[in-house]
């Protein structure tokens, strides 16, 4: 392999793929497709749909299973070992097509935002030339779906995780925070009377769900909707923007 393409594909809507992304898919000799464990959505089907939509003759696809992440040795150590394990799977999948010069991965959203692909790519040996093709992030899909600006005029914002919000509370020095990777409705740790929320699940997809309003008015509705949707689909991805009221 000479070149590795990390192609941002947006957040589940095949129309999120940019022309630059489609061109990169066509240039690939081999595309690696991740598969998650049973009961989780691996969205492999969506990746195949995208590939078939933008190619006449699809490139070779090589599937690999995403290993389980261990949390028993501390979060960061667990993530580091997990990245090593995924890099080994990539290496094995690439090894099935030694003639492939250009290898690609279709990365959910954009490779720069809460995504490990660049860190995993840095573990490959020998190192390929790595190129990133930007994609629409879940943050952009959320603000577009609600038709809201992400920031207030001239003001900063924080993008963080549910885990961080639970652990550290509301971030210092901002009125706006976007929360990702939150399986526990961590907005419940805040004083609900102080915030407005714009929440979305499956944003950009056919299943899209959106709720917004004063946090103390809609928090329970979000919890119930989220639990029902998760039970119905077997998986959920959600994201929300919180703004402190003036
Ligand atoms: C591992 S991160 C990947 C983020 C991705 N790289 C991006 O650019 O948006 C996964 C998190 O992104 C958010 N997310 C991704 N796709 C989403 C979608 N279609 N609807 C709502 N949230 C989504 C959720 O917060 C989810 O927990």
Short mmCIF file of C-alpha atoms and ligand atoms in Angstrom, two decimals:
data_model
loop_
_atom_site.label_atom_id
_atom_site.label_comp_id
_atom_site.label_asym_id
_atom_site.label_seq_id
_atom_site.Cartn_x
_atom_site.Cartn_y
_atom_site.Cartn_z
CA UNK A 1 0.00 0.00 0.00
CA UNK A 2 1.28 3.45 -0.90
CA UNK A 3 -1.60 5.64 0.10
CA UNK A 4 -4.33 5.53 2.76
CA UNK A 5 -7.47 7.60 2.24
CA UNK A 6 -9.59 8.44 5.28
CA UNK A 7 -12.82 9.59 3.70
CA UNK A 8 -15.37 11.45 5.82
CA UNK A 9 -18.83 10.26 4.73
CA UNK A 10 -21.12 12.34 6.96
CA UNK A 11 -23.54 11.00 9.51
CA UNK A 12 -25.65 8.36 7.81
CA UNK A 13 -27.24 10.14 4.87
CA UNK A 14 -25.67 8.92 1.60
CA UNK A 15 -26.17 12.47 0.25
CA UNK A 16 -23.68 13.77 2.82
CA UNK A 17 -20.82 12.31 0.76
CA UNK A 18 -19.05 15.16 -1.01
CA UNK A 19 -17.88 15.03 -4.63
CA UNK A 20 -14.33 14.95 -3.27
CA UNK A 21 -15.30 11.93 -1.13
CA UNK A 22 -16.93 10.16 -4.08
CA UNK A 23 -13.81 10.75 -6.19
CA UNK A 24 -11.62 9.31 -3.43
CA UNK A 25 -13.84 6.20 -3.20
CA UNK A 26 -13.44 5.68 -6.96
CA UNK A 27 -9.65 6.00 -6.64
CA UNK A 28 -9.39 3.24 -4.01
CA UNK A 29 -8.17 -0.26 -4.96
CA UNK A 30 -9.33 -1.66 -1.63
CA UNK A 31 -11.81 -0.40 0.99
CA UNK A 32 -11.73 -1.67 4.57
CA UNK A 33 -15.19 -2.07 6.13
CA UNK A 34 -15.55 -2.32 9.94
CA UNK A 35 -18.00 -4.70 11.58
CA UNK A 36 -19.16 -4.38 15.20
CA UNK A 37 -20.41 -7.11 17.50
CA UNK A 38 -23.91 -8.55 17.36
CA UNK A 39 -26.63 -6.24 18.68
CA UNK A 40 -24.81 -3.07 17.60
CA UNK A 41 -25.24 -1.30 14.33
CA UNK A 42 -22.06 -1.62 12.31
CA UNK A 43 -23.60 0.41 9.49
CA UNK A 44 -21.61 -1.73 7.03
CA UNK A 45 -24.70 -1.74 4.79
CA UNK A 46 -24.67 2.05 4.60
CA UNK A 47 -21.02 2.03 3.57
CA UNK A 48 -21.79 -0.50 0.82
CA UNK A 49 -24.73 1.64 -0.37
CA UNK A 50 -22.45 4.66 -0.63
CA UNK A 51 -19.76 2.72 -2.49
CA UNK A 52 -22.28 1.27 -4.96
CA UNK A 53 -23.85 4.70 -5.52
CA UNK A 54 -20.60 6.37 -6.57
CA UNK A 55 -18.79 3.58 -8.47
CA UNK A 56 -19.59 1.63 -11.66
CA UNK A 57 -17.33 -1.23 -10.65
CA UNK A 58 -16.89 -1.23 -6.87
CA UNK A 59 -13.35 -1.74 -5.58
CA UNK A 60 -12.49 -4.80 -3.53
CA UNK A 61 -13.96 -4.69 -0.01
CA UNK A 62 -12.22 -6.27 2.95
CA UNK A 63 -14.20 -6.67 6.19
CA UNK A 64 -12.68 -6.63 9.67
CA UNK A 65 -14.26 -7.07 13.09
CA UNK A 66 -13.82 -4.25 15.59
CA UNK A 67 -12.31 -5.70 18.78
CA UNK A 68 -13.86 -5.07 22.20
CA UNK A 69 -12.36 -2.20 24.19
CA UNK A 70 -11.31 -3.06 27.73
CA UNK A 71 -11.89 -0.56 30.52
CA UNK A 72 -10.38 -2.54 33.41
CA UNK A 73 -6.94 -0.91 33.17
CA UNK A 74 -8.03 2.75 33.03
CA UNK A 75 -9.83 4.54 30.21
CA UNK A 76 -6.82 5.98 28.33
CA UNK A 77 -4.77 2.77 28.56
CA UNK A 78 -7.82 0.83 27.35
CA UNK A 79 -8.20 3.15 24.35
CA UNK A 80 -4.48 2.90 23.51
CA UNK A 81 -4.53 -0.92 23.55
CA UNK A 82 -7.76 -0.86 21.52
CA UNK A 83 -6.12 1.30 18.83
CA UNK A 84 -3.22 -1.17 18.66
CA UNK A 85 -5.69 -4.03 18.24
CA UNK A 86 -7.63 -2.24 15.49
CA UNK A 87 -4.38 -1.35 13.67
CA UNK A 88 -3.52 -5.07 13.67
CA UNK A 89 -6.93 -5.83 12.11
CA UNK A 90 -6.39 -3.16 9.45
CA UNK A 91 -2.96 -4.58 8.72
CA UNK A 92 -4.43 -8.09 8.30
CA UNK A 93 -7.26 -6.81 6.06
CA UNK A 94 -4.77 -4.88 3.92
CA UNK A 95 -2.62 -8.03 3.73
CA UNK A 96 -5.43 -9.83 1.87
CA UNK A 97 -4.76 -7.54 -1.15
CA UNK A 98 -1.01 -6.97 -1.34
CA UNK A 99 -1.38 -5.52 -4.86
CA UNK A 100 -3.64 -2.67 -3.65
CA UNK A 101 -1.80 0.66 -3.85
CA UNK A 102 -4.62 2.92 -2.61
CA UNK A 103 -6.53 1.72 0.46
CA UNK A 104 -9.51 3.62 1.87
CA UNK A 105 -11.72 3.72 4.95
CA UNK A 106 -15.10 5.43 5.01
CA UNK A 107 -15.07 7.35 8.27
CA UNK A 108 -18.30 8.33 10.04
CA UNK A 109 -18.71 12.11 10.06
CA UNK A 110 -15.27 13.65 9.77
CA UNK A 111 -11.99 11.94 10.71
CA UNK A 112 -10.93 14.87 12.94
CA UNK A 113 -13.80 14.70 15.44
CA UNK A 114 -13.97 11.97 18.11
CA UNK A 115 -12.60 9.45 15.67
CA UNK A 116 -9.59 7.18 16.04
CA UNK A 117 -8.73 6.57 12.39
CA UNK A 118 -5.80 8.99 12.24
CA UNK A 119 -4.31 7.59 15.47
CA UNK A 120 -4.73 4.04 14.18
CA UNK A 121 -3.22 4.95 10.80
CA UNK A 122 -0.14 6.29 12.63
CA UNK A 123 0.45 2.76 13.96
CA UNK A 124 0.69 1.11 10.52
CA UNK A 125 4.05 -0.26 9.53
CA UNK A 126 5.26 0.65 6.96
CA UNK A 127 3.67 4.08 7.12
CA UNK A 128 1.54 4.94 4.08
CA UNK A 129 0.96 8.51 2.86
CA UNK A 130 -2.29 9.36 4.65
CA UNK A 131 -4.83 11.76 3.16
CA UNK A 132 -8.01 13.01 4.83
CA UNK A 133 -11.14 13.89 2.88
CA UNK A 134 -13.37 16.01 5.14
CA UNK A 135 -16.93 15.00 5.94
CA UNK A 136 -20.01 16.56 7.53
CA UNK A 137 -19.82 16.10 11.31
CA UNK A 138 -22.69 15.14 13.61
CA UNK A 139 -22.33 18.64 15.08
CA UNK A 140 -23.02 20.24 11.70
CA UNK A 141 -25.87 17.82 10.99
CA UNK A 142 -27.43 18.71 14.37
CA UNK A 143 -27.25 22.49 13.97
CA UNK A 144 -28.52 22.22 10.37
CA UNK A 145 -31.43 19.99 11.43
CA UNK A 146 -32.49 22.51 14.09
CA UNK A 147 -31.54 25.48 11.86
CA UNK A 148 -29.50 27.14 14.63
CA UNK A 149 -26.05 28.74 14.73
CA UNK A 150 -23.57 26.72 16.79
CA UNK A 151 -22.13 29.81 18.53
CA UNK A 152 -23.55 33.04 19.84
CA UNK A 153 -22.16 36.23 18.29
CA UNK A 154 -18.39 36.30 18.78
CA UNK A 155 -18.60 33.70 21.55
CA UNK A 156 -16.62 30.49 22.03
CA UNK A 157 -18.06 27.00 22.49
CA UNK A 158 -16.90 23.68 23.84
CA UNK A 159 -17.40 20.31 22.23
CA UNK A 160 -17.12 17.54 24.78
CA UNK A 161 -18.38 14.13 25.84
CA UNK A 162 -21.06 12.92 28.22
CA UNK A 163 -18.32 11.39 30.37
CA UNK A 164 -16.55 14.77 30.74
CA UNK A 165 -19.80 16.61 31.53
CA UNK A 166 -20.58 14.10 34.29
CA UNK A 167 -17.05 14.18 35.67
CA UNK A 168 -16.23 17.90 35.48
CA UNK A 169 -19.59 19.66 35.30
CA UNK A 170 -20.39 22.60 33.01
CA UNK A 171 -17.21 23.74 31.16
CA UNK A 172 -15.61 27.00 32.33
CA UNK A 173 -15.91 30.20 30.30
CA UNK A 174 -18.59 29.21 27.77
CA UNK A 175 -22.33 29.58 27.39
CA UNK A 176 -22.58 26.88 24.69
CA UNK A 177 -21.47 23.24 24.81
CA UNK A 178 -22.07 20.40 22.36
CA UNK A 179 -22.16 16.96 23.94
CA UNK A 180 -21.30 13.80 22.00
CA UNK A 181 -20.74 10.18 22.98
CA UNK A 182 -23.26 10.30 25.79
CA UNK A 183 -25.06 7.07 26.59
CA UNK A 184 -26.40 8.37 29.90
CA UNK A 185 -28.34 11.61 29.25
CA UNK A 186 -25.65 13.45 31.22
CA UNK A 187 -27.55 16.73 30.92
CA UNK A 188 -29.34 15.34 33.99
CA UNK A 189 -26.34 16.38 36.12
CA UNK A 190 -26.95 20.10 35.38
CA UNK A 191 -29.38 22.57 36.93
CA UNK A 192 -32.07 22.18 34.25
CA UNK A 193 -33.61 25.60 34.93
CA UNK A 194 -30.47 27.29 33.57
CA UNK A 195 -30.27 25.73 30.09
CA UNK A 196 -31.91 25.32 26.70
CA UNK A 197 -31.22 22.14 24.73
CA UNK A 198 -31.30 21.12 21.08
CA UNK A 199 -31.16 17.30 20.90
CA UNK A 200 -31.01 14.97 17.92
CA UNK A 201 -30.70 11.24 17.33
CA UNK A 202 -29.92 9.51 13.99
CA UNK A 203 -29.44 13.04 12.66
CA UNK A 204 -29.44 13.13 8.86
CA UNK A 205 -30.87 9.60 8.63
CA UNK A 206 -34.42 8.47 7.82
CA UNK A 207 -34.93 7.70 11.55
CA UNK A 208 -33.99 11.26 12.61
CA UNK A 209 -35.50 12.47 15.92
CA UNK A 210 -35.28 16.07 17.09
CA UNK A 211 -36.39 17.71 20.34
CA UNK A 212 -35.60 21.22 21.57
CA UNK A 213 -36.70 23.57 24.32
CA UNK A 214 -36.05 24.60 27.89
CA UNK A 215 -34.13 21.74 29.52
CA UNK A 216 -36.46 21.55 32.52
CA UNK A 217 -39.44 21.20 30.12
CA UNK A 218 -38.04 18.60 27.68
CA UNK A 219 -35.48 16.54 29.64
CA UNK A 220 -37.96 13.76 30.45
CA UNK A 221 -39.28 13.69 26.89
CA UNK A 222 -35.71 13.26 25.59
CA UNK A 223 -35.02 10.44 28.07
CA UNK A 224 -38.21 8.57 27.10
CA UNK A 225 -37.80 9.12 23.36
CA UNK A 226 -34.18 8.02 23.53
CA UNK A 227 -34.96 4.84 25.47
CA UNK A 228 -37.81 3.90 23.12
CA UNK A 229 -35.75 4.53 19.97
CA UNK A 230 -32.82 2.56 21.33
CA UNK A 231 -35.08 -0.37 22.16
CA UNK A 232 -36.74 -0.21 18.74
CA UNK A 233 -33.55 0.02 16.63
CA UNK A 234 -31.15 -1.85 18.94
CA UNK A 235 -28.69 1.10 18.81
CA UNK A 236 -28.70 4.87 18.98
CA UNK A 237 -26.41 7.78 18.21
CA UNK A 238 -27.40 11.12 19.66
CA UNK A 239 -25.88 14.53 20.16
CA UNK A 240 -27.07 17.75 21.77
CA UNK A 241 -26.26 21.42 22.11
CA UNK A 242 -26.79 23.11 25.47
CA UNK A 243 -26.92 26.88 25.90
CA UNK A 244 -26.99 28.65 29.22
CA UNK A 245 -29.87 31.10 29.42
CA UNK A 246 -28.95 34.77 29.80
C1 LIG B 1 -17.26 8.18 17.65
S1 LIG B 1 -18.12 9.69 17.50
C2 LIG B 1 -17.92 10.00 15.80
C3 LIG B 1 -18.14 11.44 15.41
C4 LIG B 1 -17.94 11.68 13.92
N1 LIG B 1 -16.55 11.49 13.56
C5 LIG B 1 -18.39 13.07 13.49
O1 LIG B 1 -17.64 13.74 12.79
O2 LIG B 1 -19.52 13.43 13.81
C6 LIG B 1 -19.78 9.12 17.63
C7 LIG B 1 -20.71 10.18 18.21
O3 LIG B 1 -21.05 11.11 17.19
C8 LIG B 1 -22.38 11.51 17.35
N2 LIG B 1 -23.12 11.12 16.12
C9 LIG B 1 -22.60 10.56 15.03
N3 LIG B 1 -23.52 10.39 14.08
C10 LIG B 1 -24.68 10.85 14.59
C11 LIG B 1 -26.00 10.97 14.10
N4 LIG B 1 -26.33 10.56 12.85
N5 LIG B 1 -26.94 11.51 14.90
C12 LIG B 1 -26.63 11.93 16.14
N6 LIG B 1 -25.40 11.85 16.66
C13 LIG B 1 -24.42 11.32 15.90
C14 LIG B 1 -22.92 10.84 18.60
O4 LIG B 1 -22.73 11.72 19.69
C15 LIG B 1 -22.02 9.63 18.69
O5 LIG B 1 -21.94 9.18 20.03
#
